[in-house]
CSV table of C-alpha atoms in Angstrom, one decimal:
chain,number,residue,atom,x,y,z
T,454,UNK,CA,86.9,336.8,-103.5
T,455,UNK,CA,85.0,338.2,-100.5
T,456,UNK,CA,82.7,335.1,-100.3
T,457,UNK,CA,85.4,332.5,-100.9
T,458,UNK,CA,85.7,329.9,-98.1
T,459,UNK,CA,89.3,328.9,-98.8
T,460,UNK,CA,92.3,330.3,-96.9
T,461,UNK,CA,94.2,333.4,-98.0
T,462,UNK,CA,97.2,332.7,-100.2
T,463,UNK,CA,100.3,334.3,-98.6
T,464,UNK,CA,102.2,334.7,-101.8
T,465,UNK,CA,103.2,338.0,-103.3
T,466,UNK,CA,105.4,338.5,-106.3
T,467,UNK,CA,105.6,340.9,-109.3
T,468,UNK,CA,106.4,338.1,-111.7
T,469,UNK,CA,105.8,334.4,-111.1
T,470,UNK,CA,104.9,331.1,-112.8
T,471,UNK,CA,102.0,328.8,-112.1
T,472,UNK,CA,102.6,325.1,-112.7
T,473,UNK,CA,100.3,322.2,-112.0
T,474,UNK,CA,100.3,318.5,-111.5
T,475,UNK,CA,97.2,316.2,-111.0
T,476,UNK,CA,96.7,313.1,-108.9
T,477,UNK,CA,93.4,311.4,-109.0
T,478,UNK,CA,90.7,314.0,-108.1
T,479,UNK,CA,93.2,316.5,-106.8
T,480,UNK,CA,95.3,319.2,-108.4
T,481,UNK,CA,98.4,320.9,-107.0
T,482,UNK,CA,99.3,324.3,-108.1
T,483,UNK,CA,102.9,325.7,-107.5
T,484,UNK,CA,103.5,329.4,-107.5
T,485,UNK,CA,107.2,330.3,-108.0
T,486,UNK,CA,108.9,333.5,-108.7
T,487,UNK,CA,110.6,334.0,-112.0
T,488,UNK,CA,113.6,335.9,-110.6
T,489,UNK,CA,116.5,333.5,-110.0
T,490,UNK,CA,117.5,335.4,-106.8
T,491,UNK,CA,114.0,335.5,-105.4
T,492,UNK,CA,113.6,335.7,-101.7
T,493,UNK,CA,110.0,334.5,-101.7
T,494,UNK,CA,109.8,330.7,-101.4
T,495,UNK,CA,107.4,328.8,-103.7
T,496,UNK,CA,103.8,328.3,-102.6
T,497,UNK,CA,101.8,325.1,-103.1
T,498,UNK,CA,98.0,324.9,-103.2
T,499,UNK,CA,96.1,321.6,-103.4
T,500,UNK,CA,92.6,321.8,-105.0
T,501,UNK,CA,89.6,319.6,-104.8
T,502,UNK,CA,86.9,320.3,-107.4
T,503,UNK,CA,83.7,318.8,-106.0
T,504,UNK,CA,81.0,318.5,-108.6
T,505,UNK,CA,81.3,321.9,-110.3
T,506,UNK,CA,84.8,323.3,-109.7
T,507,UNK,CA,87.0,324.3,-112.7
T,508,UNK,CA,89.6,326.7,-113.8
T,509,UNK,CA,88.9,329.4,-116.4
T,510,UNK,CA,91.2,332.0,-118.1
T,511,UNK,CA,89.2,335.1,-119.0
T,512,UNK,CA,89.4,338.9,-119.2
T,513,UNK,CA,89.8,340.4,-115.8
T,514,UNK,CA,87.0,342.9,-116.6
T,515,UNK,CA,84.6,339.9,-117.2
T,516,UNK,CA,85.1,337.7,-114.2
T,517,UNK,CA,82.6,334.8,-114.2
T,518,UNK,CA,80.3,334.4,-111.2
T,519,UNK,CA,81.6,332.3,-108.3
T,520,UNK,CA,85.2,333.0,-109.2
T,521,UNK,CA,86.5,332.3,-105.7
T,522,UNK,CA,90.2,332.6,-106.3
T,523,UNK,CA,91.9,334.8,-109.0
T,524,UNK,CA,95.4,335.1,-110.4
T,525,UNK,CA,95.8,338.3,-112.4
T,526,UNK,CA,98.2,339.0,-115.3
T,527,UNK,CA,100.0,342.3,-115.9
T,528,UNK,CA,99.3,342.4,-119.6
T,529,UNK,CA,97.0,345.0,-121.2
T,530,UNK,CA,94.1,344.3,-120.9
T,531,UNK,CA,94.7,342.0,-117.9
T,532,UNK,CA,93.4,338.5,-117.7
T,533,UNK,CA,92.5,336.3,-114.7
T,534,UNK,CA,93.0,332.6,-114.1
T,535,UNK,CA,90.0,331.8,-111.9
T,536,UNK,CA,89.0,328.9,-109.8
T,537,UNK,CA,85.2,328.8,-110.4
T,538,UNK,CA,82.9,326.7,-108.2
T,539,UNK,CA,79.2,327.5,-108.4
T,540,UNK,CA,78.1,324.8,-105.9
T,541,UNK,CA,81.0,325.5,-103.5
T,542,UNK,CA,81.8,321.8,-103.0
T,543,UNK,CA,85.4,322.4,-104.1
T,544,UNK,CA,88.1,323.7,-101.9
T,545,UNK,CA,91.8,324.5,-101.7
T,546,UNK,CA,94.4,324.2,-98.9
T,547,UNK,CA,97.9,325.4,-98.4
T,548,UNK,CA,100.8,323.0,-98.7
T,549,UNK,CA,101.9,320.3,-101.1
T,550,UNK,CA,100.5,317.3,-99.3
T,551,UNK,CA,98.0,315.1,-101.1
T,552,UNK,CA,95.1,313.8,-99.0
T,553,UNK,CA,96.4,310.8,-97.0
T,554,UNK,CA,93.3,308.7,-97.5
T,555,UNK,CA,93.5,308.8,-101.3
T,556,UNK,CA,95.2,305.9,-103.1
T,557,UNK,CA,97.4,306.0,-106.2
T,558,UNK,CA,96.0,307.8,-109.2
T,559,UNK,CA,94.3,305.6,-111.8
T,560,UNK,CA,95.8,307.6,-114.6
T,561,UNK,CA,99.4,308.6,-113.6
T,562,UNK,CA,100.1,305.7,-111.2
T,563,UNK,CA,98.4,302.8,-112.9
T,564,UNK,CA,100.7,300.0,-111.7
T,565,UNK,CA,100.6,301.2,-108.1
T,566,UNK,CA,96.9,301.6,-108.3
T,567,UNK,CA,96.4,298.1,-109.6
T,568,UNK,CA,98.6,296.6,-107.0
T,569,UNK,CA,96.9,298.6,-104.2
T,570,UNK,CA,93.6,297.1,-105.2
T,571,UNK,CA,94.6,293.5,-105.7
T,572,UNK,CA,96.7,293.2,-102.5
T,573,UNK,CA,93.9,294.6,-100.3
T,574,UNK,CA,90.9,292.5,-101.4
T,575,UNK,CA,90.5,291.3,-97.8
T,576,UNK,CA,89.5,294.8,-96.8
T,577,UNK,CA,85.8,295.1,-95.6
T,578,UNK,CA,85.4,297.9,-98.2
T,579,UNK,CA,85.1,295.2,-100.9
T,580,UNK,CA,82.1,293.6,-99.2
T,581,UNK,CA,80.0,296.3,-100.9
T,582,UNK,CA,78.7,296.4,-104.5
T,583,UNK,CA,81.2,297.1,-107.2
T,584,UNK,CA,79.5,300.3,-108.2
T,585,UNK,CA,79.9,301.7,-104.7
T,586,UNK,CA,83.5,300.6,-104.3
T,587,UNK,CA,84.5,302.3,-107.6
T,588,UNK,CA,83.8,305.6,-105.8
T,589,UNK,CA,86.0,304.8,-102.9
T,590,UNK,CA,89.0,307.1,-103.5
T,591,UNK,CA,91.2,305.1,-101.2
T,592,UNK,CA,91.4,302.5,-103.9
T,593,UNK,CA,90.0,304.2,-107.1
T,594,UNK,CA,91.4,307.7,-106.9
T,595,UNK,CA,90.0,309.5,-109.9
T,596,UNK,CA,86.9,307.5,-110.7
T,597,UNK,CA,83.7,309.4,-110.5
T,598,UNK,CA,80.0,308.8,-111.2
T,599,UNK,CA,80.0,308.9,-115.0
T,600,UNK,CA,83.2,307.0,-115.2
T,601,UNK,CA,82.0,304.1,-113.1
T,602,UNK,CA,78.9,303.7,-115.3
T,603,UNK,CA,80.9,303.7,-118.5
T,604,UNK,CA,83.4,301.2,-117.2
T,605,UNK,CA,80.9,298.7,-115.9
T,606,UNK,CA,78.8,299.0,-119.0
T,607,UNK,CA,81.6,298.2,-121.3
T,608,UNK,CA,82.4,295.0,-119.4
T,609,UNK,CA,78.7,294.1,-118.9
T,610,UNK,CA,79.2,293.8,-115.1
T,611,UNK,CA,76.0,294.3,-113.0
T,612,UNK,CA,76.6,297.4,-110.8
T,613,UNK,CA,75.4,295.6,-107.7
T,614,UNK,CA,77.6,292.6,-108.0
T,615,UNK,CA,79.8,292.1,-104.9
T,616,UNK,CA,83.1,293.9,-105.5
T,617,UNK,CA,85.3,291.1,-104.1
T,618,UNK,CA,83.7,288.6,-106.4
T,619,UNK,CA,84.5,290.7,-109.5
T,620,UNK,CA,88.1,291.6,-108.5
T,621,UNK,CA,89.1,288.2,-107.2
T,622,UNK,CA,88.3,286.9,-110.6
T,623,UNK,CA,90.8,289.4,-112.1
T,624,UNK,CA,93.4,288.2,-109.7
T,625,UNK,CA,92.8,284.5,-110.7
T,626,UNK,CA,92.9,285.4,-114.4
T,627,UNK,CA,96.2,287.3,-114.0
T,628,UNK,CA,97.8,284.3,-112.3
T,629,UNK,CA,96.5,281.9,-115.0
T,630,UNK,CA,97.8,284.1,-117.7
T,631,UNK,CA,101.3,284.1,-116.2
T,632,UNK,CA,101.3,280.3,-115.8
T,633,UNK,CA,100.1,279.6,-119.4
T,634,UNK,CA,102.8,281.7,-121.1
T,635,UNK,CA,105.4,283.3,-118.9
T,636,UNK,CA,107.5,284.2,-121.9
T,637,UNK,CA,105.1,286.7,-123.4
T,638,UNK,CA,106.8,289.9,-124.5
T,639,UNK,CA,105.7,293.2,-123.3
T,640,UNK,CA,104.2,294.2,-126.7
T,641,UNK,CA,102.1,291.0,-126.7
T,642,UNK,CA,100.9,291.6,-123.2
T,643,UNK,CA,99.8,295.1,-124.2
T,644,UNK,CA,98.0,293.8,-127.2
T,645,UNK,CA,96.1,291.2,-125.2
T,646,UNK,CA,95.1,293.8,-122.7
T,647,UNK,CA,93.9,296.1,-125.4
T,648,UNK,CA,91.8,293.3,-126.9
T,649,UNK,CA,90.4,292.0,-123.6
T,650,UNK,CA,90.8,294.7,-121.0
T,651,UNK,CA,89.7,294.0,-117.4
T,652,UNK,CA,88.0,296.3,-115.0
T,653,UNK,CA,91.2,297.8,-113.5
T,654,UNK,CA,92.6,298.4,-117.0
T,655,UNK,CA,89.4,300.2,-118.0
T,656,UNK,CA,89.8,302.4,-114.9
T,657,UNK,CA,92.9,303.7,-116.5
T,658,UNK,CA,92.0,303.7,-120.3
T,659,UNK,CA,88.5,305.2,-120.0
T,660,UNK,CA,89.6,308.4,-118.2
T,661,UNK,CA,92.5,308.5,-120.7
T,662,UNK,CA,90.0,308.7,-123.5
T,663,UNK,CA,88.5,311.8,-122.0
T,664,UNK,CA,92.0,313.4,-121.3
T,665,UNK,CA,93.2,312.6,-124.9
T,666,UNK,CA,90.1,314.2,-126.4
T,667,UNK,CA,90.1,317.0,-123.9
T,668,UNK,CA,89.9,319.8,-126.5
T,669,UNK,CA,86.7,318.3,-128.0
T,670,UNK,CA,85.1,317.1,-124.8
T,671,UNK,CA,86.1,319.5,-122.0
T,672,UNK,CA,87.2,322.8,-123.6
T,673,UNK,CA,84.8,325.4,-122.1
T,674,UNK,CA,85.5,327.7,-125.1
T,675,UNK,CA,84.4,325.1,-127.6
T,676,UNK,CA,80.8,325.7,-128.7
T,677,UNK,CA,79.9,322.0,-129.0
T,678,UNK,CA,81.9,320.7,-126.1
T,679,UNK,CA,78.9,319.3,-124.2
T,680,UNK,CA,77.4,317.8,-127.3
T,681,UNK,CA,80.7,316.0,-128.0
T,682,UNK,CA,80.8,314.7,-124.5
T,683,UNK,CA,77.2,313.4,-124.7
T,684,UNK,CA,78.1,311.6,-127.9
T,685,UNK,CA,81.1,310.0,-126.2
T,686,UNK,CA,79.0,308.6,-123.4
T,687,UNK,CA,77.6,305.1,-123.9
T,688,UNK,CA,75.7,304.5,-120.7
T,689,UNK,CA,75.6,307.5,-118.3
T,690,UNK,CA,72.4,309.6,-118.9
T,691,UNK,CA,71.9,307.7,-122.2
T,692,UNK,CA,68.3,307.0,-123.3
T,693,UNK,CA,67.3,303.4,-122.9
T,694,UNK,CA,69.6,302.8,-119.9
T,695,UNK,CA,68.3,302.1,-116.3
T,696,UNK,CA,69.3,303.8,-113.1
T,697,UNK,CA,69.1,303.1,-109.4
T,698,UNK,CA,70.3,305.0,-106.3
T,699,UNK,CA,73.1,303.2,-104.4
T,700,UNK,CA,73.4,303.2,-100.6
T,701,UNK,CA,75.3,306.5,-100.6
T,702,UNK,CA,72.5,308.2,-102.6
T,703,UNK,CA,74.4,308.4,-105.9
T,704,UNK,CA,72.7,307.4,-109.1
T,705,UNK,CA,74.3,304.5,-111.0
T,706,UNK,CA,73.3,304.0,-114.7
T,707,UNK,CA,73.5,300.5,-116.2
T,708,UNK,CA,71.9,298.1,-118.7
T,709,UNK,CA,70.3,294.8,-117.9
T,710,UNK,CA,70.0,293.3,-114.4
T,711,UNK,CA,71.3,295.4,-111.5
T,712,UNK,CA,72.8,292.5,-109.6
T,713,UNK,CA,72.2,290.5,-106.4
T,714,UNK,CA,73.1,293.4,-104.0
T,715,UNK,CA,70.7,295.9,-105.5
T,716,UNK,CA,68.8,298.0,-102.8
T,717,UNK,CA,65.5,296.5,-101.8
T,718,UNK,CA,62.3,298.4,-102.4
T,719,UNK,CA,63.7,300.2,-105.5
T,720,UNK,CA,62.7,299.6,-109.0
T,721,UNK,CA,65.1,300.6,-111.8
T,722,UNK,CA,64.1,303.8,-113.6
T,723,UNK,CA,64.5,303.5,-117.3
T,724,UNK,CA,65.3,306.6,-119.3
T,725,UNK,CA,62.9,306.9,-122.2
T,726,UNK,CA,64.3,306.6,-125.7
T,727,UNK,CA,64.0,309.5,-128.0
T,728,UNK,CA,61.8,309.0,-131.0
T,729,UNK,CA,64.0,308.9,-134.1
T,730,UNK,CA,62.9,311.3,-136.7
T,731,UNK,CA,61.5,310.1,-140.0
T,732,UNK,CA,64.5,311.3,-142.1
T,733,UNK,CA,66.9,309.1,-140.0
T,734,UNK,CA,64.7,306.0,-140.4
T,735,UNK,CA,64.2,306.5,-144.1
T,736,UNK,CA,66.7,308.8,-145.8
T,737,UNK,CA,65.0,308.5,-149.2
T,738,UNK,CA,61.6,309.6,-147.9
T,739,UNK,CA,60.2,312.8,-149.2
T,740,UNK,CA,60.5,315.9,-147.0
T,741,UNK,CA,57.5,315.9,-144.7
T,742,UNK,CA,55.0,318.7,-144.9
T,743,UNK,CA,54.9,321.2,-142.1
T,744,UNK,CA,51.8,320.7,-140.0
T,745,UNK,CA,49.5,323.6,-139.2
T,746,UNK,CA,50.6,323.4,-135.6
T,747,UNK,CA,54.3,323.7,-136.5
T,748,UNK,CA,53.7,326.5,-138.9
T,749,UNK,CA,51.7,328.3,-136.2
T,750,UNK,CA,54.5,328.0,-133.7
T,751,UNK,CA,57.1,329.3,-136.2
T,752,UNK,CA,55.0,332.3,-137.0
T,753,UNK,CA,54.4,333.1,-133.3
T,754,UNK,CA,58.2,332.8,-132.7
T,755,UNK,CA,59.0,335.4,-135.4
T,756,UNK,CA,56.2,337.8,-134.7
T,757,UNK,CA,52.6,337.8,-133.3
T,758,UNK,CA,50.3,337.2,-136.3
T,759,UNK,CA,47.0,339.0,-136.7
T,760,UNK,CA,44.0,337.5,-135.0
T,761,UNK,CA,42.4,336.5,-138.3
T,762,UNK,CA,45.4,334.3,-139.2
T,763,UNK,CA,45.3,332.7,-135.8
T,764,UNK,CA,41.6,331.8,-136.2
T,765,UNK,CA,42.2,330.3,-139.6
T,766,UNK,CA,45.1,328.2,-138.3
T,767,UNK,CA,42.9,327.1,-135.4
T,768,UNK,CA,40.3,325.9,-137.8
T,769,UNK,CA,42.9,324.0,-139.8
T,770,UNK,CA,44.1,322.3,-136.6
T,771,UNK,CA,40.6,321.3,-135.6
T,772,UNK,CA,40.1,319.8,-139.1
T,773,UNK,CA,43.2,317.7,-138.8
T,774,UNK,CA,42.6,316.7,-135.2
T,775,UNK,CA,40.5,313.5,-134.8
T,776,UNK,CA,37.5,313.7,-132.5
T,777,UNK,CA,35.4,310.9,-131.2
T,778,UNK,CA,31.7,310.8,-132.1
T,779,UNK,CA,31.9,313.3,-135.0
T,780,UNK,CA,33.5,311.2,-137.7
T,781,UNK,CA,30.2,310.5,-139.4
T,782,UNK,CA,29.1,314.1,-139.3
T,783,UNK,CA,32.4,315.3,-140.6
T,784,UNK,CA,32.3,312.8,-143.5
T,785,UNK,CA,28.8,314.1,-144.4
T,786,UNK,CA,29.9,317.6,-144.3
T,787,UNK,CA,33.0,317.1,-146.5
T,788,UNK,CA,31.3,314.7,-149.0
T,789,UNK,CA,29.4,317.4,-150.7
T,790,UNK,CA,29.1,321.2,-150.1
T,791,UNK,CA,26.1,322.1,-148.0
T,792,UNK,CA,23.3,323.8,-149.9
T,793,UNK,CA,21.6,326.9,-148.4
T,794,UNK,CA,18.4,326.1,-146.6
T,795,UNK,CA,15.3,327.7,-148.1
T,796,UNK,CA,13.4,330.1,-146.0
T,797,UNK,CA,10.7,328.4,-144.0
T,798,UNK,CA,7.4,330.1,-143.0
T,799,UNK,CA,7.0,330.7,-139.3
T,800,UNK,CA,3.8,328.5,-139.1
T,801,UNK,CA,5.5,325.6,-140.7
T,802,UNK,CA,8.6,325.9,-138.5
T,803,UNK,CA,6.4,325.7,-135.4
T,804,UNK,CA,4.8,322.5,-136.7
T,805,UNK,CA,5.8,319.3,-134.9
T,806,UNK,CA,5.5,317.4,-138.2
T,807,UNK,CA,8.0,319.6,-139.9
T,808,UNK,CA,10.4,319.2,-136.9
T,809,UNK,CA,10.2,315.5,-137.2
T,810,UNK,CA,11.0,315.6,-140.9
T,811,UNK,CA,14.0,317.7,-140.1
T,812,UNK,CA,15.2,315.1,-137.6
T,813,UNK,CA,15.0,312.3,-140.2
T,814,UNK,CA,17.0,314.4,-142.7
T,815,UNK,CA,14.0,315.1,-145.0
T,816,UNK,CA,13.7,318.4,-146.9
T,817,UNK,CA,11.6,320.9,-145.0
T,818,UNK,CA,8.1,321.6,-146.4
T,819,UNK,CA,7.6,324.9,-148.1
């Protein structure tokens, strides 16, 4: 697009294929001609998505906003595969090289990822809290903000515990496991890990949950995709959980104590729990009556009611609304219907004596 910040793609072909492979938080697209005798060499593009980047396949006549790169089809009507990035934190570059500072992928290169972490625990990077280290793509390539919260929550690890303390314990546990029973079969090892996964294993399995349920959680054409994703979350943005900003300014969600390395001067912010509706708490309870306020809002949403109806509804609301200092008067008024006052002569109404009788609630003199 005219406002796209990425480089021009020097690939031209009448018929070509787009293939993709992911590694951590990067995606590599390969454009290759379909003709076997093609003279144009394949073109590779490596994408970073930032916070809002994604790909969408849509009609070419209905391009979404912020579609910064488009691949058009020749069908009728044509469609477009678009790289959409509203915040423009994402990017693409030419070539097939992954970023050199990124470590092995937590999903596709699990064993290499695990070994890369455990053999480098002397690195000063692990002096930081575990929640901050989980965002370090040199060691945790593919873990982002919501994933770190979900992983730490499942293991009940305080987010501001020292990373080296947490990970060295895993190293010791792994060595003890080998010493106790070196003859364990692969299937038994897998079963033990599934029953008692450690932090590095969850860095692999939790993202895999999202990938395996991609159609329900991430499909942009699914009407309830975000609702399904919210239901999958156990900690991140969940009511009742606490949050703090780490030293890089990112918000970490957690439950319980933050840990010994929590930033000083901050108090955890707790997300308020939603009030559960009556029907959920008591399924056998009768259907609650619609209050005058709710019925008034419904009528206003459908159409503007006449002023007379609005006034009647306002009176009903005032009757239902408690007011201080008027309870006794309201009970007197509702105990029995008020009788019409008899007409009082002018001379009597001006009398102080008659006024005093009225103040005491006595019947006026006629």
